[in-house]
mmCIF file of C-alpha atoms in Angstrom:
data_model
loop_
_atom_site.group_PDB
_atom_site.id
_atom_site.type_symbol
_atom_site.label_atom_id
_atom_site.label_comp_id
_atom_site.label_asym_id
_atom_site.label_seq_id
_atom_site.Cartn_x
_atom_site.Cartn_y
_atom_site.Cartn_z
ATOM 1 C CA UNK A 1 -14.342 2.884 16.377
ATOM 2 C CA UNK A 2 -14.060 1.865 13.192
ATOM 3 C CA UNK A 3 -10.104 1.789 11.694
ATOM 4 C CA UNK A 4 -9.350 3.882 8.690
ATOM 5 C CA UNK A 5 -6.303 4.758 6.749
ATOM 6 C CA UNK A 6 -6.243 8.239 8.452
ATOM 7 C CA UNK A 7 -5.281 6.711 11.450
ATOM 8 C CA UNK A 8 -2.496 4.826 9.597
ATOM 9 C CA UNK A 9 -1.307 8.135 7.917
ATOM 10 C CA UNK A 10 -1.700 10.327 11.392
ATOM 11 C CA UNK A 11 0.920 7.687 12.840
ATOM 12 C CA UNK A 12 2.849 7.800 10.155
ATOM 13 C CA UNK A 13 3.048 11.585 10.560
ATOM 14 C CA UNK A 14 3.655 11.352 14.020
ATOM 15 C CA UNK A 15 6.668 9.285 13.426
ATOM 16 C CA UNK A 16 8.096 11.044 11.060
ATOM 17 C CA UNK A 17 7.557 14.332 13.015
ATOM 18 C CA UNK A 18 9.634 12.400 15.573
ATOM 19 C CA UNK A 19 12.354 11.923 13.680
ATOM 20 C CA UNK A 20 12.655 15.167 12.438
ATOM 21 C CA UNK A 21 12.894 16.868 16.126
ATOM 22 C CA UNK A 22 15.316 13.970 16.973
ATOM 23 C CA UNK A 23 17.351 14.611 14.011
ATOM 24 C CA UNK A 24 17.707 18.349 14.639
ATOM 25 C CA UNK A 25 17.616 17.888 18.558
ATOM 26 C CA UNK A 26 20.294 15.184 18.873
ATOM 27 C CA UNK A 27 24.137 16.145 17.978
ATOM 28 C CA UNK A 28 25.610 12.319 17.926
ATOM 29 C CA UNK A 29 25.844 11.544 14.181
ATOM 30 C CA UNK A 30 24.481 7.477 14.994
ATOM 31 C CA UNK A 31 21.454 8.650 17.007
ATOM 32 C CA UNK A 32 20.747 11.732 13.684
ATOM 33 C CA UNK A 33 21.306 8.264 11.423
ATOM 34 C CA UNK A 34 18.807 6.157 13.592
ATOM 35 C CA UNK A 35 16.583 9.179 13.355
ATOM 36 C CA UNK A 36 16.515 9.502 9.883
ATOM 37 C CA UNK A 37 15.586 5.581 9.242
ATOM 38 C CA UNK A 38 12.604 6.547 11.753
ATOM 39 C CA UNK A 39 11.535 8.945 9.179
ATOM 40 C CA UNK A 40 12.283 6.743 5.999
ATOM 41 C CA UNK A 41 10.046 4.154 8.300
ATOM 42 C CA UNK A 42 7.444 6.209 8.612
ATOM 43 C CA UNK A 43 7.217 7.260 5.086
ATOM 44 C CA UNK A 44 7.227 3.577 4.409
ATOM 45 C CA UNK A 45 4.070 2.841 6.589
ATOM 46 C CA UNK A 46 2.362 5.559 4.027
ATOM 47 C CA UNK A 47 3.161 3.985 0.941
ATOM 48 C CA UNK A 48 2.152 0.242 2.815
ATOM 49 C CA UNK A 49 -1.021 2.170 3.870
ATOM 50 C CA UNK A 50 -1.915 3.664 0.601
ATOM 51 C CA UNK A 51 -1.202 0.396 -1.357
ATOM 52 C CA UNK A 52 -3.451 -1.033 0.788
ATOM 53 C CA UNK A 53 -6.302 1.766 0.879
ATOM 54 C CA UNK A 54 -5.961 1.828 -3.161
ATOM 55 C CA UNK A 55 -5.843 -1.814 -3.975
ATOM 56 C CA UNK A 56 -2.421 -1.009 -5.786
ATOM 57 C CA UNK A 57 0.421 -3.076 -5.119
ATOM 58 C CA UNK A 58 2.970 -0.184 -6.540
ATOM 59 C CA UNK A 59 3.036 0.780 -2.497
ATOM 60 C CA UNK A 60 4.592 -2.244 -1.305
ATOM 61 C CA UNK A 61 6.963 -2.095 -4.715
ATOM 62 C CA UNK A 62 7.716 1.227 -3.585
ATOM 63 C CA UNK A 63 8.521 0.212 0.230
ATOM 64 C CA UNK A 64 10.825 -3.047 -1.090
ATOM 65 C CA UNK A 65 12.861 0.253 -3.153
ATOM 66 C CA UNK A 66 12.888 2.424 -0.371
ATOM 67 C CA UNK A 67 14.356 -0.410 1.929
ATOM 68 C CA UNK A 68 16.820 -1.598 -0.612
ATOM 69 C CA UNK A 69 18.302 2.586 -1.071
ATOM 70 C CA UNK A 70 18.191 3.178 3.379
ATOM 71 C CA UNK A 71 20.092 -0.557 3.226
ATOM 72 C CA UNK A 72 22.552 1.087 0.988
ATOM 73 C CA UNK A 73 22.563 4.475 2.779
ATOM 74 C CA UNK A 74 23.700 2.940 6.187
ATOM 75 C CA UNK A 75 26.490 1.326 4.656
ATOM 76 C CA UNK A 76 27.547 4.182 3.285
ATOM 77 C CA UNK A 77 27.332 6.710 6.062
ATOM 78 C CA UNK A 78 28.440 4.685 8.653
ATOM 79 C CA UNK A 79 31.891 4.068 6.428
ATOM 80 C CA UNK A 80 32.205 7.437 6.458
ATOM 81 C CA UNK A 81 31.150 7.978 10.477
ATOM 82 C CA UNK A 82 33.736 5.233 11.114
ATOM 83 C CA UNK A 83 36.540 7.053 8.706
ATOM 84 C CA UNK A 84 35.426 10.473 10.395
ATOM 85 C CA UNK A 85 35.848 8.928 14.254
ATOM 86 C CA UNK A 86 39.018 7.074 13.070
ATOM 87 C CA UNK A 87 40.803 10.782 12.691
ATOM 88 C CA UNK A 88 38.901 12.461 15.656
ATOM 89 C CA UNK A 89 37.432 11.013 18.277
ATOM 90 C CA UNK A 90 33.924 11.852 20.018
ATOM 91 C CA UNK A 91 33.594 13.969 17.122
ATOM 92 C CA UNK A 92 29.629 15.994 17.239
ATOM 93 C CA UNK A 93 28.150 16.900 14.504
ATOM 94 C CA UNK A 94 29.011 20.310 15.236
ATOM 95 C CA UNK A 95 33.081 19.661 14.752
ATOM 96 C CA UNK A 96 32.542 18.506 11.636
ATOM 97 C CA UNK A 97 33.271 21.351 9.848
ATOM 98 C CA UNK A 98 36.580 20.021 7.938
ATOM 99 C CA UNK A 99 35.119 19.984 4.787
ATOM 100 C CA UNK A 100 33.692 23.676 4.644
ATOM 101 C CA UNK A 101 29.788 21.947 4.764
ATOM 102 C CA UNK B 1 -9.436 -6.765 16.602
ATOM 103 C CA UNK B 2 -7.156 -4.631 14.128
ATOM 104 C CA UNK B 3 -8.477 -2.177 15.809
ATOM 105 C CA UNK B 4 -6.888 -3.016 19.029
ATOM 106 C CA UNK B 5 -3.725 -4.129 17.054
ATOM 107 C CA UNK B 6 -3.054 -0.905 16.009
ATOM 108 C CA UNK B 7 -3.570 1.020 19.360
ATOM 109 C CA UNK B 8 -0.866 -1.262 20.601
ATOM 110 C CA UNK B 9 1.749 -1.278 18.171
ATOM 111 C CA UNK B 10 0.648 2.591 17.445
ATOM 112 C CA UNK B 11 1.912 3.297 20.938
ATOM 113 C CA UNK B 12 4.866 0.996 20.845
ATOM 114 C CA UNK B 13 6.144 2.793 17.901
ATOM 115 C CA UNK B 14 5.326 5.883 19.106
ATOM 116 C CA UNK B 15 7.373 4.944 22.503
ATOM 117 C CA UNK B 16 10.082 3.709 21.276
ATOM 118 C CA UNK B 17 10.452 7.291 18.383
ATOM 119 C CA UNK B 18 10.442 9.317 21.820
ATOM 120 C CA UNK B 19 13.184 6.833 23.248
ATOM 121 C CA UNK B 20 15.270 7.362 20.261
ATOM 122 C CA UNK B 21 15.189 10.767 20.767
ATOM 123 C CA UNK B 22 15.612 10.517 24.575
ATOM 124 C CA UNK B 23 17.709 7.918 25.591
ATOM 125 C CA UNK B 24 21.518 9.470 26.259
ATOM 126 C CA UNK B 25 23.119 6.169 25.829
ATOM 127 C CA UNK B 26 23.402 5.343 21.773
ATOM 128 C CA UNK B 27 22.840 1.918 22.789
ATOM 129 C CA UNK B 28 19.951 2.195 24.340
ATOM 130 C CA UNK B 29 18.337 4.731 21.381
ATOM 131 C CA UNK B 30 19.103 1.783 19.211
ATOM 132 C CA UNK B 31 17.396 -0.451 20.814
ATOM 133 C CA UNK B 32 14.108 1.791 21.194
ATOM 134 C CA UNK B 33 15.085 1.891 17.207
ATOM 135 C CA UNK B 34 14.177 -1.484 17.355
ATOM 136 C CA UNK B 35 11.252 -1.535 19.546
ATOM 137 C CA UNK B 36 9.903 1.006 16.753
ATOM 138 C CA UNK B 37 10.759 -0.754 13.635
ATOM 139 C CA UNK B 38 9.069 -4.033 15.106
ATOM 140 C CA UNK B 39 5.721 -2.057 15.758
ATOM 141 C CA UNK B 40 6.122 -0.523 12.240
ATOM 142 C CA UNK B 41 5.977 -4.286 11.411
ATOM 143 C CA UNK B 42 3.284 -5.276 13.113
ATOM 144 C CA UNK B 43 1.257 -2.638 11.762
ATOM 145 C CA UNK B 44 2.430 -4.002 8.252
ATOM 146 C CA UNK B 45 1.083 -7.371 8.769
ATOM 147 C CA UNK B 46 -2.456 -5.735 9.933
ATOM 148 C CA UNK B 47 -2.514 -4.031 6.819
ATOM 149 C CA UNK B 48 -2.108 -7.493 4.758
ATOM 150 C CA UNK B 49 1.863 -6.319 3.664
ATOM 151 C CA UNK B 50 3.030 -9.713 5.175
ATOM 152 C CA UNK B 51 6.188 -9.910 2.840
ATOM 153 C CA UNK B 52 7.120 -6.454 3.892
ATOM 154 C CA UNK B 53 6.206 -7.578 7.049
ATOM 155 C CA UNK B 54 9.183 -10.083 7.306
ATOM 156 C CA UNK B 55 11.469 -7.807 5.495
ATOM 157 C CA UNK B 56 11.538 -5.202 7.674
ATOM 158 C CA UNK B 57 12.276 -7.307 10.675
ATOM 159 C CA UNK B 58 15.140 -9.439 8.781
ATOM 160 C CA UNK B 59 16.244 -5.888 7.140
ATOM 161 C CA UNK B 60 15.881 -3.101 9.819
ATOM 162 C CA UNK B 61 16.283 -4.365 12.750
ATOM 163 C CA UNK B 62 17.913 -7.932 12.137
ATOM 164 C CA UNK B 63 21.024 -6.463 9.696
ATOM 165 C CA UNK B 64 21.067 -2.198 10.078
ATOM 166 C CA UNK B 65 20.562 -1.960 13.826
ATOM 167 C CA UNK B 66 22.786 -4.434 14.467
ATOM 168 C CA UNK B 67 25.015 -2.367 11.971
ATOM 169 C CA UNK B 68 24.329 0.561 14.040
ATOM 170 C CA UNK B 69 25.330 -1.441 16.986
ATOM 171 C CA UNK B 70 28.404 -2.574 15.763
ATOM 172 C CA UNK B 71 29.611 0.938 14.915
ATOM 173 C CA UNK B 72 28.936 2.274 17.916
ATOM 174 C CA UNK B 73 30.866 -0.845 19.903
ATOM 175 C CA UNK B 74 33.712 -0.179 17.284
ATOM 176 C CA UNK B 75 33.959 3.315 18.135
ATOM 177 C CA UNK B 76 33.296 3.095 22.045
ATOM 178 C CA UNK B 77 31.051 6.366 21.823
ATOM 179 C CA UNK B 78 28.639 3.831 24.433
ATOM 180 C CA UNK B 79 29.249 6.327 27.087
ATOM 181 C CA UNK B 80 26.275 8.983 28.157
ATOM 182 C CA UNK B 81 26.069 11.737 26.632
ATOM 183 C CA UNK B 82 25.470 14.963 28.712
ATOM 184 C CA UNK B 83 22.041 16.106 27.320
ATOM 185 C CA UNK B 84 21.959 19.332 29.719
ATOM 186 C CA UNK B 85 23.792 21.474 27.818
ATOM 187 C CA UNK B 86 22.196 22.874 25.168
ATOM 188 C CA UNK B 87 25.363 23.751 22.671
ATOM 189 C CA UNK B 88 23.878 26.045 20.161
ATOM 190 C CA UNK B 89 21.668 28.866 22.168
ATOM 191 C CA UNK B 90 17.955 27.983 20.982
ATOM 192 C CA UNK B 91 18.360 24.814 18.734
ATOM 193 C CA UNK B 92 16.046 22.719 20.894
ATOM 194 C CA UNK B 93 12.849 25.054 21.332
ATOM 195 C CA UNK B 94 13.223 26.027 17.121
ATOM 196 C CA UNK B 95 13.600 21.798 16.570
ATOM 197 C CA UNK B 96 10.994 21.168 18.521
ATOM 198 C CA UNK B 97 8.435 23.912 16.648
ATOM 199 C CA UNK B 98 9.726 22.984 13.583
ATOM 200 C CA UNK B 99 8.750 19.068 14.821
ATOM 201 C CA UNK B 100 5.691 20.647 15.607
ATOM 202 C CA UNK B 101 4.986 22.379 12.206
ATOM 203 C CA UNK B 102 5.778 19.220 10.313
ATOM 204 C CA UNK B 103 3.616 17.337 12.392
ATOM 205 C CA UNK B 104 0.549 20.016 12.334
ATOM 206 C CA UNK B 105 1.012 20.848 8.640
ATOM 207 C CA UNK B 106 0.965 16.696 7.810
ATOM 208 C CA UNK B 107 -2.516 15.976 9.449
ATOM 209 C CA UNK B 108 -3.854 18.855 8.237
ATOM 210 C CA UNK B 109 -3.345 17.198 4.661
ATOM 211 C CA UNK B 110 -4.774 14.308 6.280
ATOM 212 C CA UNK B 111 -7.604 15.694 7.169
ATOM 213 C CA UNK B 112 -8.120 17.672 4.410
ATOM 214 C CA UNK B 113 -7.754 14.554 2.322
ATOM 215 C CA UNK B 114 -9.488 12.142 4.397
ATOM 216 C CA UNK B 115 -12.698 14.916 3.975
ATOM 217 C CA UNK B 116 -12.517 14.216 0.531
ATOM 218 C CA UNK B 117 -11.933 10.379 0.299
ATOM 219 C CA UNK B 118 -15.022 10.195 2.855
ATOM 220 C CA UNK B 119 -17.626 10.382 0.345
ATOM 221 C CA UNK B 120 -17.005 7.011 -1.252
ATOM 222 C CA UNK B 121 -14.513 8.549 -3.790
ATOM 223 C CA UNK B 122 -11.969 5.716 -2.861
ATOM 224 C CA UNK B 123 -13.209 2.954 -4.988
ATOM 225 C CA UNK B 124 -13.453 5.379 -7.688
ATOM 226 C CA UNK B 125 -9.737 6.717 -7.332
ATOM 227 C CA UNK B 126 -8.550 2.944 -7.171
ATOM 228 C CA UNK B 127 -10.300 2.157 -9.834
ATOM 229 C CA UNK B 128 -9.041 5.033 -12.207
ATOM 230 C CA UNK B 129 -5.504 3.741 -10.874
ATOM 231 C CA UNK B 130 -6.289 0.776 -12.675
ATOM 232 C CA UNK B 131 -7.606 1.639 -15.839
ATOM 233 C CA UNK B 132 -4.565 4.539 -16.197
ATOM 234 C CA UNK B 133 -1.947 2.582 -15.357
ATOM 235 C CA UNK B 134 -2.843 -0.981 -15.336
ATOM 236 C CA UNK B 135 0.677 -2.091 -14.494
ATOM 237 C CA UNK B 136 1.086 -3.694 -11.035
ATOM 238 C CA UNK B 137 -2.896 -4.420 -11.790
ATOM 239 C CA UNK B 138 -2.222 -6.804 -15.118
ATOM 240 C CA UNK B 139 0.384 -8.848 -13.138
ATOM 241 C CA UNK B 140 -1.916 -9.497 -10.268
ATOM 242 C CA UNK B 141 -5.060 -10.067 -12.878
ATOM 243 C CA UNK B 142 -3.109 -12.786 -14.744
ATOM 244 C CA UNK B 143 -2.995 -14.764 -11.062
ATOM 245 C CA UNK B 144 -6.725 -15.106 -12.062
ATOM 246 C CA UNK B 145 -9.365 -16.216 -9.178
ATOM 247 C CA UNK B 146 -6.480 -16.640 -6.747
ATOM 248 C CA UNK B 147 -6.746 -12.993 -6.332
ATOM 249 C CA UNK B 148 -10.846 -12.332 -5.686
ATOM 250 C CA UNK B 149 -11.297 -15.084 -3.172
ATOM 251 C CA UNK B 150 -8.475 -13.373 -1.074
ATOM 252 C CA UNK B 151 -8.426 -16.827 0.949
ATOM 253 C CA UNK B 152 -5.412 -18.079 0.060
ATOM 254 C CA UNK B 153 -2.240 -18.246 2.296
ATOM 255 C CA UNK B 154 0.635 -16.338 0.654
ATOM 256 C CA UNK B 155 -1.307 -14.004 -1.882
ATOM 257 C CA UNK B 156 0.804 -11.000 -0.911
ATOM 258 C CA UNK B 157 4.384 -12.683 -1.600
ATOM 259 C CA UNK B 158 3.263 -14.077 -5.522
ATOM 260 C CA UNK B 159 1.670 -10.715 -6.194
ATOM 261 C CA UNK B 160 4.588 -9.154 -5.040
ATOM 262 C CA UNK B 161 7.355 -11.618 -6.481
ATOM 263 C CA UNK B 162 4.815 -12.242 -10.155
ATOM 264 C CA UNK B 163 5.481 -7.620 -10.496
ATOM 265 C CA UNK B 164 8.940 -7.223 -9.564
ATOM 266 C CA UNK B 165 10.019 -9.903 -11.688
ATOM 267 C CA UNK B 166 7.680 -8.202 -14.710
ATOM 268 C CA UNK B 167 7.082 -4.586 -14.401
ATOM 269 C CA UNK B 168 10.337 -3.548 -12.757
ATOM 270 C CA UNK B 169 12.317 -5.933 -13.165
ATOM 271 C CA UNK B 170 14.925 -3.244 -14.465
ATOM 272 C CA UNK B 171 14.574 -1.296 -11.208
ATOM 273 C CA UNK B 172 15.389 -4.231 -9.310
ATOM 274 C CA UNK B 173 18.787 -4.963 -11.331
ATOM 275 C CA UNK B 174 19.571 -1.424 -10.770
ATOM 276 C CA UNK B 175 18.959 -1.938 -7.151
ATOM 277 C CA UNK B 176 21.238 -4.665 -7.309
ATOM 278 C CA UNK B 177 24.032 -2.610 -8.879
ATOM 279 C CA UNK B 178 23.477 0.203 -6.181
ATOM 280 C CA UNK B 179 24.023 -2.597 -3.206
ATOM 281 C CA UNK B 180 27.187 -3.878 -5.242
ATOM 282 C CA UNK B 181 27.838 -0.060 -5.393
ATOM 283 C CA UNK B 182 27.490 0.393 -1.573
ATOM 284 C CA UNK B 183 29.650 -2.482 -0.566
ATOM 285 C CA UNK B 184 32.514 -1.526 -2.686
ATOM 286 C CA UNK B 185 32.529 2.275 -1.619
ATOM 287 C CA UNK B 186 32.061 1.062 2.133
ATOM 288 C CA UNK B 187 35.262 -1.424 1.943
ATOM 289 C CA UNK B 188 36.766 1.939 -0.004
ATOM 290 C CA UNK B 189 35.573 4.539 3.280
ATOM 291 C CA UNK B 190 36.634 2.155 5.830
ATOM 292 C CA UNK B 191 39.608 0.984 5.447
ATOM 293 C CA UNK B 192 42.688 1.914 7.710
ATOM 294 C CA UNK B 193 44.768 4.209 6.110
ATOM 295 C CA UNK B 194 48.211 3.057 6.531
ATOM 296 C CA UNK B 195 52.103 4.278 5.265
ATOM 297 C CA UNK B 196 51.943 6.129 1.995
ATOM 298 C CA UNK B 197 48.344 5.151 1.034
ATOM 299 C CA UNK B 198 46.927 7.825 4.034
ATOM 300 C CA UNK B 199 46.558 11.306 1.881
ATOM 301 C CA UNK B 200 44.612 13.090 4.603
ATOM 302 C CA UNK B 201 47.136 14.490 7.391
ATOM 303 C CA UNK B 202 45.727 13.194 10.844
ATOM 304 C CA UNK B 203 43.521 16.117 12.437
ATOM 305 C CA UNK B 204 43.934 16.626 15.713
ATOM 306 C CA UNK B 205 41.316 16.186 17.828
ATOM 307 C CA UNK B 206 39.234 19.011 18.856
ATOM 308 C CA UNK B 207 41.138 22.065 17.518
ATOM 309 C CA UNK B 208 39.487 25.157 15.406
ATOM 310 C CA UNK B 209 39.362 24.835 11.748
ATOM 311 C CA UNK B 210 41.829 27.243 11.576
ATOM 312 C CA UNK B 211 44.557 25.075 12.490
ATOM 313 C CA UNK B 212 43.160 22.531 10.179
ATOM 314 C CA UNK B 213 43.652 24.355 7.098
ATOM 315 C CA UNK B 214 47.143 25.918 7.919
ATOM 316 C CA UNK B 215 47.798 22.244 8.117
ATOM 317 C CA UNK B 216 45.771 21.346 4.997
ATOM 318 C CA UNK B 217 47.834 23.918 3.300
ATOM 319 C CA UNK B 218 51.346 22.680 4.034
ATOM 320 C CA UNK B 219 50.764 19.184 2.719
#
């Protein structure tokens, strides 16, 4: 069989189908985090495979943006996880209702 | 040979999604993170992104797992969770058809697109992406014959390094600022609150939100 972009882009949707059950599945706020870089990862394998399939190198620009911005993102939420878990411990995702979300 | 390449790291990816998901031990979903990011990688590389390649091993799974890691060592939530119970009455059957939909409605667009792209209409679309917006193409054109022989080691990295250093070269200073941004704000989140510097009153653990904001309310 010959390997196309389709396959590429069914993976990718795969994988970010993944993360989107896992996200709304799981109720610890790491494993919804790890979920959600699943789905920025997959999103990134469609910009790598489009680049690719177009002969455009605006893809990968895109992908080295998108990694820079989730890089950013962890650092962010997982301050805040930490901050949360500091005041409450084994808090869900379903406790955190303190600030009327 | 790619072709084989793919299969593998296809299912290794898709293995190690479903491990995220499953795994009850946070450790243990991170690490399936990582056996997923790796494939991701791999499939980079087959697809000639070798710069991106690197990054996302150095990136994703050298510095945010491990990030991930450390938080949950800091916290000690390593125990198992208890996936039994199901907390809210029907959340998993509507998350997984909602997975479902997302999935369904994406390769229908796939396939609906791949139809039209079958037909030799890809050249054509890549090369109107060049003639409209000529930017990430006049950075790689100046590189000359290095680019048509495509024999070269490292053609990926120069292209890559020659347009982010040209064309958005003021998206990448912002991307600086945001990281600066990031690391300041995280410092700001994480610190212990101590003495007077603490304004939130300490919540106790597990109680309604009732109590919270009688409590909210006197302070």
């Amino acid at each position: 069989m010959e390997l196309t972009s389709t396959w590429y882009l069914v993976l990718a949707a795969i994988l970010f189908a993944l993360g989107a059950t896992g996200l709304l599945v799981r109720r610890n706020p790491l494993i919804m985090f790890m979920c959600v870089e699943l789905m920025l990862n997959a999103v990134n394998l469609t910009f790598v495979t489009f680049g690719n399939d177009l002969n455009d190198l605006g893809g990968e620009i895109s992908v080295f943006f998108v990694l820079v911005v989730a890089a950013a993102e962890v650092v962010i939420g997982l301050a805040i996880i930490v901050a949360i878990m500091r005041r409450r411990n084994e808090a869900t995702a379903d406790d955190l209702s303190a600030l009327r979300g | 040979m790619e072709f084989v390449v793919f299969i593998i790291a296809g299912l290794l990816a898709i293995i190690g999604a479903l491990g995220l998901i499953g795994f009850k031990n946070p450790v243990h979903s991170a690490l399936s993170l990582v056996l997923s990011l790796f494939a991701v990688a791999v499939l980079f590389l087959n697809q000639d992104a070798q710069f991106l390649a690197a990054v996302q091993v150095i990136v994703y799974a050298g510095a945010i797992v491990v990030l991930f890691l450390f938080v949950i060592m800091l916290l000690g939530v390593d125990q198992a969770e208890d996936l039994s119970v199901e907390p809210i009455a029907g959340q998993r059957p509507i998350a997984l058809a909602i997975g479902a939909g997302v999935l369904a409605l994406s390769v229908l667009f796939i396939s609906v697109a791949a139809d039209g792209g079958a037909t030799g209409q890809q050249s054509v679309t890549a090369e109107k992406v060049d003639s409209i917006t000529g930017t990430a193409q006049s950075a790689t054109a100046a590189l000359g014959d290095n680019q048509t022989d495509g024999t070269e080691t490292i053609p990926n990295i120069e292209q890559l390094g020659r347009t982010l250093f040209t064309d958005y070269v003021f998206a990448f200073e912002v991307t600086a600022l945001l990281l600066t941004i990031a690391v300041v704000g995280a410092v700001m989140l994480a610190r212990k609150p101590k003495g007077e510097l603490a304004p939130l009153p300490v919540i106790p653990g597990r109680s309604g939100t009732t109590d919270e904001t009688e409590e909210l309310e006197d302070a």
